């Protein structure tokens, strides 16, 4: 079994590779960004499974997923992510993703998920699609649209508008507009204050 894992966080990549190699029977190739991953698919494929970090450089949101699925030399493509909304998961599955692999998975679960998807099955974390969306738990979240919540999450992670725009596949002016609306809705006057309010409310 041959697997490609692409992630721009070296520590995450090294840990995942160590887990997989310890299990045996799986050859692992790595890449730090989408462009390198695409080049390695062409040069070193076919791969039974390609795991792509949702937020790494070059992904452009789900566009990277679509591009990888369309490539020759790839059997299955799945997303590697620290977090994902149910709406995003549904979109990814509709596009043909083999599933979602949380970075928090245990070594045994990670290897099982990889083998499962490489065999053509879809993998999602237990209870992921049936879990209650967090917005219903927070009065503050109910004031916001899903897109505004995504932008606010970016603010709590200390991301610049440009980074948030890249993550959500939107233009920077659109993000600025969402940020302005956010300030009004949550009662903040700047990015730091908005992030603090969101964290204090337990939104993220």
Short mmCIF file of C-alpha atoms in Angstrom, two decimals, residues 19-189:
data_model
loop_
_atom_site.label_atom_id
_atom_site.label_comp_id
_atom_site.label_asym_id
_atom_site.label_seq_id
_atom_site.Cartn_x
_atom_site.Cartn_y
_atom_site.Cartn_z
CA UNK A 19 2.69 6.10 13.38
CA UNK A 20 2.14 4.64 9.91
CA UNK A 21 5.62 3.21 9.46
CA UNK A 22 5.48 1.54 12.88
CA UNK A 23 2.40 -0.36 11.73
CA UNK A 24 4.26 -1.76 8.71
CA UNK A 25 3.02 -2.61 5.24
CA UNK A 26 2.48 0.99 4.14
CA UNK A 27 4.95 3.00 2.04
CA UNK A 28 4.74 6.71 2.87
CA UNK A 29 5.72 9.68 0.67
CA UNK A 30 5.42 13.23 2.08
CA UNK A 31 5.00 16.78 0.75
CA UNK A 32 4.96 20.20 2.50
CA UNK A 33 2.40 21.87 0.20
CA UNK A 34 -0.11 21.15 -2.55
CA UNK A 35 2.19 21.90 -5.50
CA UNK A 36 4.84 19.48 -4.23
CA UNK A 37 2.14 16.87 -3.59
CA UNK A 38 0.85 17.24 -7.17
CA UNK A 39 4.40 16.88 -8.55
CA UNK A 40 5.00 13.74 -6.49
CA UNK A 41 1.70 12.21 -7.60
CA UNK A 42 2.81 12.65 -11.23
CA UNK A 43 6.36 11.46 -10.64
CA UNK A 44 5.89 8.71 -8.04
CA UNK A 45 2.29 7.49 -8.46
CA UNK A 46 0.10 5.58 -8.43
CA UNK A 47 -0.92 6.11 -4.79
CA UNK A 48 -3.62 4.09 -3.05
CA UNK A 49 -4.44 7.11 -0.88
CA UNK A 50 -3.49 10.80 -0.81
CA UNK A 51 -4.04 12.71 2.45
CA UNK A 52 -4.13 16.51 2.04
CA UNK A 53 -4.00 19.05 4.87
CA UNK A 54 -6.98 21.34 4.31
CA UNK A 55 -5.14 24.56 5.23
CA UNK A 56 -1.67 24.07 3.72
CA UNK A 57 -0.26 26.41 1.01
CA UNK A 58 -1.69 25.83 -2.46
CA UNK A 59 -4.86 24.03 -1.36
CA UNK A 60 -7.28 26.94 -2.01
CA UNK A 61 -9.89 25.29 0.15
CA UNK A 62 -11.70 22.44 -1.56
CA UNK A 63 -10.25 23.36 -4.97
CA UNK A 64 -7.10 21.44 -4.07
CA UNK A 65 -9.20 18.41 -3.16
CA UNK A 66 -11.00 18.56 -6.52
CA UNK A 67 -7.72 18.92 -8.41
CA UNK A 68 -6.16 15.93 -6.63
CA UNK A 69 -9.21 13.73 -7.22
CA UNK A 70 -9.00 14.52 -10.95
CA UNK A 71 -5.32 13.52 -11.21
CA UNK A 72 -4.06 10.31 -12.74
CA UNK A 73 -2.16 8.10 -10.31
CA UNK A 74 -4.54 8.61 -7.39
CA UNK A 75 -7.03 6.03 -6.18
CA UNK A 76 -8.48 7.86 -3.15
CA UNK A 77 -8.10 11.39 -1.75
CA UNK A 78 -8.94 12.37 1.84
CA UNK A 79 -8.56 15.51 3.92
CA UNK A 80 -6.30 15.79 6.93
CA UNK A 81 -7.59 18.41 9.32
CA UNK A 82 -7.40 19.78 12.81
CA UNK A 83 -11.07 20.74 12.63
CA UNK A 84 -13.88 20.71 10.11
CA UNK A 85 -17.53 21.71 10.09
CA UNK A 86 -20.23 19.26 9.11
CA UNK A 87 -21.09 21.48 6.12
CA UNK A 88 -17.51 21.32 4.88
CA UNK A 89 -17.45 17.54 5.33
CA UNK A 90 -20.65 17.18 3.31
CA UNK A 91 -19.20 19.34 0.51
CA UNK A 92 -15.99 17.32 0.45
CA UNK A 93 -17.82 14.00 0.33
CA UNK A 94 -20.02 15.27 -2.51
CA UNK A 95 -16.85 16.12 -4.46
CA UNK A 96 -15.65 12.55 -4.00
CA UNK A 97 -13.39 12.71 -0.93
CA UNK A 98 -12.65 9.40 0.76
CA UNK A 99 -13.17 11.08 4.12
CA UNK A 100 -11.69 13.18 6.91
CA UNK A 101 -8.77 12.23 9.12
CA UNK A 102 -8.49 14.32 12.31
CA UNK A 103 -4.91 15.08 13.37
CA UNK A 104 -5.90 14.02 16.88
CA UNK A 105 -6.52 10.37 15.94
CA UNK A 106 -4.64 7.72 17.91
CA UNK A 107 -1.93 5.77 16.08
CA UNK A 108 -4.09 2.64 15.79
CA UNK A 109 -7.16 4.56 14.55
CA UNK A 110 -5.05 6.52 12.04
CA UNK A 111 -3.62 3.36 10.47
CA UNK A 112 -7.07 1.71 10.42
CA UNK A 113 -8.57 4.80 8.74
CA UNK A 114 -5.84 4.83 6.08
CA UNK A 115 -6.28 1.12 5.29
CA UNK A 116 -10.07 1.56 5.21
CA UNK A 117 -9.95 4.48 2.73
CA UNK A 118 -7.25 2.88 0.58
CA UNK A 119 -9.68 -0.01 0.06
CA UNK A 120 -12.26 2.40 -1.37
CA UNK A 121 -14.38 3.00 1.73
CA UNK A 122 -15.35 6.41 3.16
CA UNK A 123 -14.04 7.29 6.61
CA UNK A 124 -15.40 9.87 9.04
CA UNK A 125 -14.66 10.13 12.77
CA UNK A 126 -17.27 8.36 14.92
CA UNK A 127 -20.29 10.59 15.50
CA UNK A 128 -18.94 13.37 13.28
CA UNK A 129 -21.97 13.74 10.98
CA UNK A 130 -24.49 13.28 13.79
CA UNK A 131 -22.84 15.60 16.31
CA UNK A 132 -24.76 18.74 17.16
CA UNK A 133 -23.32 21.80 15.50
CA UNK A 134 -21.72 24.10 18.10
CA UNK A 135 -23.61 27.19 16.92
CA UNK A 136 -26.82 25.99 18.59
CA UNK A 137 -25.09 25.99 21.99
CA UNK A 138 -24.03 29.62 21.96
CA UNK A 139 -26.40 32.62 21.78
CA UNK A 140 -23.55 34.65 20.29
CA UNK A 141 -23.07 32.09 17.51
CA UNK A 142 -26.75 32.32 16.59
CA UNK A 143 -26.22 35.97 15.62
CA UNK A 144 -23.62 34.95 13.05
CA UNK A 145 -23.87 33.32 9.64
CA UNK A 146 -21.77 30.19 9.03
CA UNK A 147 -19.33 32.26 6.97
CA UNK A 148 -18.99 34.87 9.73
CA UNK A 149 -18.26 32.09 12.21
CA UNK A 150 -15.51 30.77 9.92
CA UNK A 151 -13.98 34.25 9.67
CA UNK A 152 -14.22 34.73 13.44
CA UNK A 153 -12.47 31.41 13.97
CA UNK A 154 -9.65 32.69 11.77
CA UNK A 155 -9.39 35.79 13.98
CA UNK A 156 -9.15 33.65 17.13
CA UNK A 157 -6.27 31.76 15.48
CA UNK A 158 -4.45 35.07 14.92
CA UNK A 159 -4.69 34.88 11.13
CA UNK A 160 -4.47 37.91 8.87
CA UNK A 161 -7.31 38.70 6.43
CA UNK A 162 -5.16 37.40 3.59
CA UNK A 163 -4.71 34.01 5.31
CA UNK A 164 -8.41 33.74 6.14
CA UNK A 165 -9.27 34.62 2.53
CA UNK A 166 -6.96 31.85 1.31
CA UNK A 167 -8.40 29.29 3.76
CA UNK A 168 -11.99 30.06 2.79
CA UNK A 169 -11.31 30.60 -0.93
CA UNK A 170 -12.68 34.17 -0.80
CA UNK A 171 -11.27 37.56 -1.77
CA UNK A 172 -9.58 39.75 0.84
CA UNK A 173 -12.14 42.59 0.46
CA UNK A 174 -14.92 40.07 1.19
CA UNK A 175 -13.15 39.01 4.39
CA UNK A 176 -12.76 42.68 5.42
CA UNK A 177 -16.51 43.12 4.97
CA UNK A 178 -17.25 40.03 7.10
CA UNK A 179 -14.83 41.26 9.79
CA UNK A 180 -16.57 44.65 9.91
CA UNK A 181 -19.99 42.97 10.28
CA UNK A 182 -18.57 40.69 12.96
CA UNK A 183 -17.34 43.59 15.06
CA UNK A 184 -20.84 45.05 15.06
CA UNK A 185 -22.58 41.77 15.89
CA UNK A 186 -20.28 40.70 18.73
CA UNK A 187 -19.69 44.22 20.08
CA UNK A 188 -15.97 44.44 19.33
CA UNK A 189 -13.88 47.34 18.08
#
